[in-house]
């Protein structure tokens, strides 16, 4: 939210670099302060690997809050490894062992 980098900003910057993270914010203000000024205090952070698939937009209506809503869209569905249904192979079951008390 500041125009200059302070110690807290440096900590966030170091974390982003160390963990290969990206800020998706579009540059729009995310907060309206009681002093009638706008700041960017809310961040949308994600892995750099999925950043190209995400789009973040800050809405312009406060909706009775001091923070503007931020909408993040995923442009393509994420694939899930191992999401195939398990196959039941009835002919390979050891039925005699299964029926033992």
PDB file of C-alpha atoms in Angstrom:
ATOM      1  CA  UNK A   1       0.000   0.000   0.000  1.00  0.00           C
ATOM      2  CA  UNK A   2       2.986   2.333   0.168  1.00  0.00           C
ATOM      3  CA  UNK A   3       4.772   4.104  -2.670  1.00  0.00           C
ATOM      4  CA  UNK A   4       8.117   3.225  -1.099  1.00  0.00           C
ATOM      5  CA  UNK A   5       9.481  -0.110   0.087  1.00  0.00           C
ATOM      6  CA  UNK A   6       9.599  -0.455   3.862  1.00  0.00           C
ATOM      7  CA  UNK A   7      10.805  -3.372   6.002  1.00  0.00           C
ATOM      8  CA  UNK A   8       7.458  -5.212   5.771  1.00  0.00           C
ATOM      9  CA  UNK A   9       7.457  -4.804   2.001  1.00  0.00           C
ATOM     10  CA  UNK A  10      10.996  -6.169   1.855  1.00  0.00           C
ATOM     11  CA  UNK A  11       9.902  -9.246   3.851  1.00  0.00           C
ATOM     12  CA  UNK A  12       7.069  -9.875   1.385  1.00  0.00           C
ATOM     13  CA  UNK A  13       9.403  -9.346  -1.564  1.00  0.00           C
ATOM     14  CA  UNK A  14      11.944 -11.815  -0.139  1.00  0.00           C
ATOM     15  CA  UNK A  15       9.194 -14.390   0.453  1.00  0.00           C
ATOM     16  CA  UNK A  16       7.897 -14.019  -3.101  1.00  0.00           C
ATOM     17  CA  UNK A  17      11.369 -14.547  -4.530  1.00  0.00           C
ATOM     18  CA  UNK A  18      12.283 -17.438  -2.220  1.00  0.00           C
ATOM     19  CA  UNK A  19       9.045 -19.349  -2.837  1.00  0.00           C
ATOM     20  CA  UNK A  20       8.624 -18.480  -6.547  1.00  0.00           C
ATOM     21  CA  UNK A  21       5.350 -16.636  -5.926  1.00  0.00           C
ATOM     22  CA  UNK A  22       3.621 -13.937  -7.961  1.00  0.00           C
ATOM     23  CA  UNK A  23       1.331 -11.033  -7.060  1.00  0.00           C
ATOM     24  CA  UNK A  24      -1.712 -10.939  -9.345  1.00  0.00           C
ATOM     25  CA  UNK A  25      -3.128  -7.550  -8.353  1.00  0.00           C
ATOM     26  CA  UNK A  26      -3.984  -5.294 -11.280  1.00  0.00           C
ATOM     27  CA  UNK A  27      -2.675  -2.113  -9.616  1.00  0.00           C
ATOM     28  CA  UNK A  28      -6.092  -0.823  -8.551  1.00  0.00           C
ATOM     29  CA  UNK A  29      -6.477   0.347  -4.953  1.00  0.00           C
ATOM     30  CA  UNK A  30      -7.845  -2.314  -2.623  1.00  0.00           C
ATOM     31  CA  UNK A  31      -8.592  -0.202   0.470  1.00  0.00           C
ATOM     32  CA  UNK A  32     -10.237   3.138   1.202  1.00  0.00           C
ATOM     33  CA  UNK A  33      -8.811   4.564   4.419  1.00  0.00           C
ATOM     34  CA  UNK A  34     -10.662   6.782   6.919  1.00  0.00           C
ATOM     35  CA  UNK A  35      -8.323   9.593   5.810  1.00  0.00           C
ATOM     36  CA  UNK A  36     -10.012   9.609   2.369  1.00  0.00           C
ATOM     37  CA  UNK A  37      -7.078   7.997   0.601  1.00  0.00           C
ATOM     38  CA  UNK A  38      -6.732   4.816  -1.404  1.00  0.00           C
ATOM     39  CA  UNK A  39      -4.097   2.165  -0.722  1.00  0.00           C
ATOM     40  CA  UNK A  40      -3.124  -1.287  -1.960  1.00  0.00           C
ATOM     41  CA  UNK A  41      -3.035  -3.367   1.207  1.00  0.00           C
ATOM     42  CA  UNK A  42      -4.717  -6.555  -0.050  1.00  0.00           C
ATOM     43  CA  UNK A  43      -2.653  -8.906  -2.175  1.00  0.00           C
ATOM     44  CA  UNK A  44      -3.579 -11.847  -4.373  1.00  0.00           C
ATOM     45  CA  UNK A  45      -0.553 -14.163  -4.254  1.00  0.00           C
ATOM     46  CA  UNK A  46      -0.149 -17.443  -6.110  1.00  0.00           C
ATOM     47  CA  UNK A  47       2.458 -19.850  -7.374  1.00  0.00           C
ATOM     48  CA  UNK A  48       4.290 -18.555 -10.433  1.00  0.00           C
ATOM     49  CA  UNK A  49       3.474 -21.870 -12.123  1.00  0.00           C
ATOM     50  CA  UNK A  50      -0.273 -21.180 -12.203  1.00  0.00           C
ATOM     51  CA  UNK A  51      -0.130 -17.372 -12.524  1.00  0.00           C
ATOM     52  CA  UNK A  52      -0.596 -17.437 -16.332  1.00  0.00           C
ATOM     53  CA  UNK A  53      -3.903 -19.270 -15.804  1.00  0.00           C
ATOM     54  CA  UNK A  54      -5.267 -16.699 -13.327  1.00  0.00           C
ATOM     55  CA  UNK A  55      -6.758 -13.263 -13.802  1.00  0.00           C
ATOM     56  CA  UNK A  56      -7.364 -10.923 -10.871  1.00  0.00           C
ATOM     57  CA  UNK A  57      -9.641  -7.877 -10.943  1.00  0.00           C
ATOM     58  CA  UNK A  58     -10.402  -5.357  -8.208  1.00  0.00           C
ATOM     59  CA  UNK A  59     -14.017  -4.188  -8.264  1.00  0.00           C
ATOM     60  CA  UNK A  60     -14.809  -0.473  -7.949  1.00  0.00           C
ATOM     61  CA  UNK A  61     -17.715  -0.684  -5.455  1.00  0.00           C
ATOM     62  CA  UNK A  62     -16.905  -0.903  -1.740  1.00  0.00           C
ATOM     63  CA  UNK A  63     -20.213  -2.660  -0.886  1.00  0.00           C
ATOM     64  CA  UNK A  64     -20.351  -0.965   2.559  1.00  0.00           C
ATOM     65  CA  UNK A  65     -16.784  -2.012   3.413  1.00  0.00           C
ATOM     66  CA  UNK A  66     -13.456  -0.217   3.458  1.00  0.00           C
ATOM     67  CA  UNK A  67     -11.941  -2.914   1.217  1.00  0.00           C
ATOM     68  CA  UNK A  68     -12.731  -3.351  -2.462  1.00  0.00           C
ATOM     69  CA  UNK A  69     -13.651  -6.905  -3.502  1.00  0.00           C
ATOM     70  CA  UNK A  70     -11.013  -8.728  -5.524  1.00  0.00           C
ATOM     71  CA  UNK A  71     -12.228 -11.360  -7.972  1.00  0.00           C
ATOM     72  CA  UNK A  72      -9.781 -13.991  -9.204  1.00  0.00           C
ATOM     73  CA  UNK A  73     -10.683 -16.177 -12.173  1.00  0.00           C
ATOM     74  CA  UNK A  74      -9.057 -19.430 -13.245  1.00  0.00           C
ATOM     75  CA  UNK A  75      -8.982 -19.491 -17.050  1.00  0.00           C
ATOM     76  CA  UNK A  76      -8.561 -23.245 -17.398  1.00  0.00           C
ATOM     77  CA  UNK A  77      -9.413 -26.045 -15.014  1.00  0.00           C
ATOM     78  CA  UNK A  78      -6.517 -27.504 -13.079  1.00  0.00           C
ATOM     79  CA  UNK A  79      -5.787 -31.133 -13.826  1.00  0.00           C
ATOM     80  CA  UNK A  80      -5.808 -33.524 -10.919  1.00  0.00           C
ATOM     81  CA  UNK A  81      -3.240 -36.273 -10.974  1.00  0.00           C
ATOM     82  CA  UNK A  82      -4.583 -39.623  -9.912  1.00  0.00           C
ATOM     83  CA  UNK A  83      -8.193 -38.559 -10.267  1.00  0.00           C
ATOM     84  CA  UNK A  84      -9.165 -41.642 -12.279  1.00  0.00           C
ATOM     85  CA  UNK A  85     -11.665 -43.911 -10.579  1.00  0.00           C
ATOM     86  CA  UNK A  86     -10.142 -47.073  -9.096  1.00  0.00           C
ATOM     87  CA  UNK A  87     -10.796 -50.234 -11.070  1.00  0.00           C
ATOM     88  CA  UNK A  88     -12.128 -53.279  -9.287  1.00  0.00           C
ATOM     89  CA  UNK A  89     -10.725 -56.463 -10.794  1.00  0.00           C
ATOM     90  CA  UNK A  90     -13.111 -59.135  -9.527  1.00  0.00           C
ATOM     91  CA  UNK A  91     -11.351 -61.973 -11.350  1.00  0.00           C
ATOM     92  CA  UNK A  92      -8.060 -61.240  -9.524  1.00  0.00           C
ATOM     93  CA  UNK A  93      -9.534 -61.260  -6.004  1.00  0.00           C
ATOM     94  CA  UNK A  94      -8.531 -64.042  -3.623  1.00  0.00           C
ATOM     95  CA  UNK A  95     -12.088 -65.033  -2.744  1.00  0.00           C
ATOM     96  CA  UNK A  96     -11.139 -67.985  -0.519  1.00  0.00           C
ATOM     97  CA  UNK A  97      -9.047 -65.697   1.689  1.00  0.00           C
ATOM     98  CA  UNK A  98     -11.812 -63.114   1.677  1.00  0.00           C
ATOM     99  CA  UNK A  99     -14.375 -65.659   2.989  1.00  0.00           C
ATOM    100  CA  UNK A 100     -12.181 -66.907   5.867  1.00  0.00           C
ATOM    101  CA  UNK A 101     -13.548 -65.989   9.340  1.00  0.00           C
TER     102      UNK A 101
END
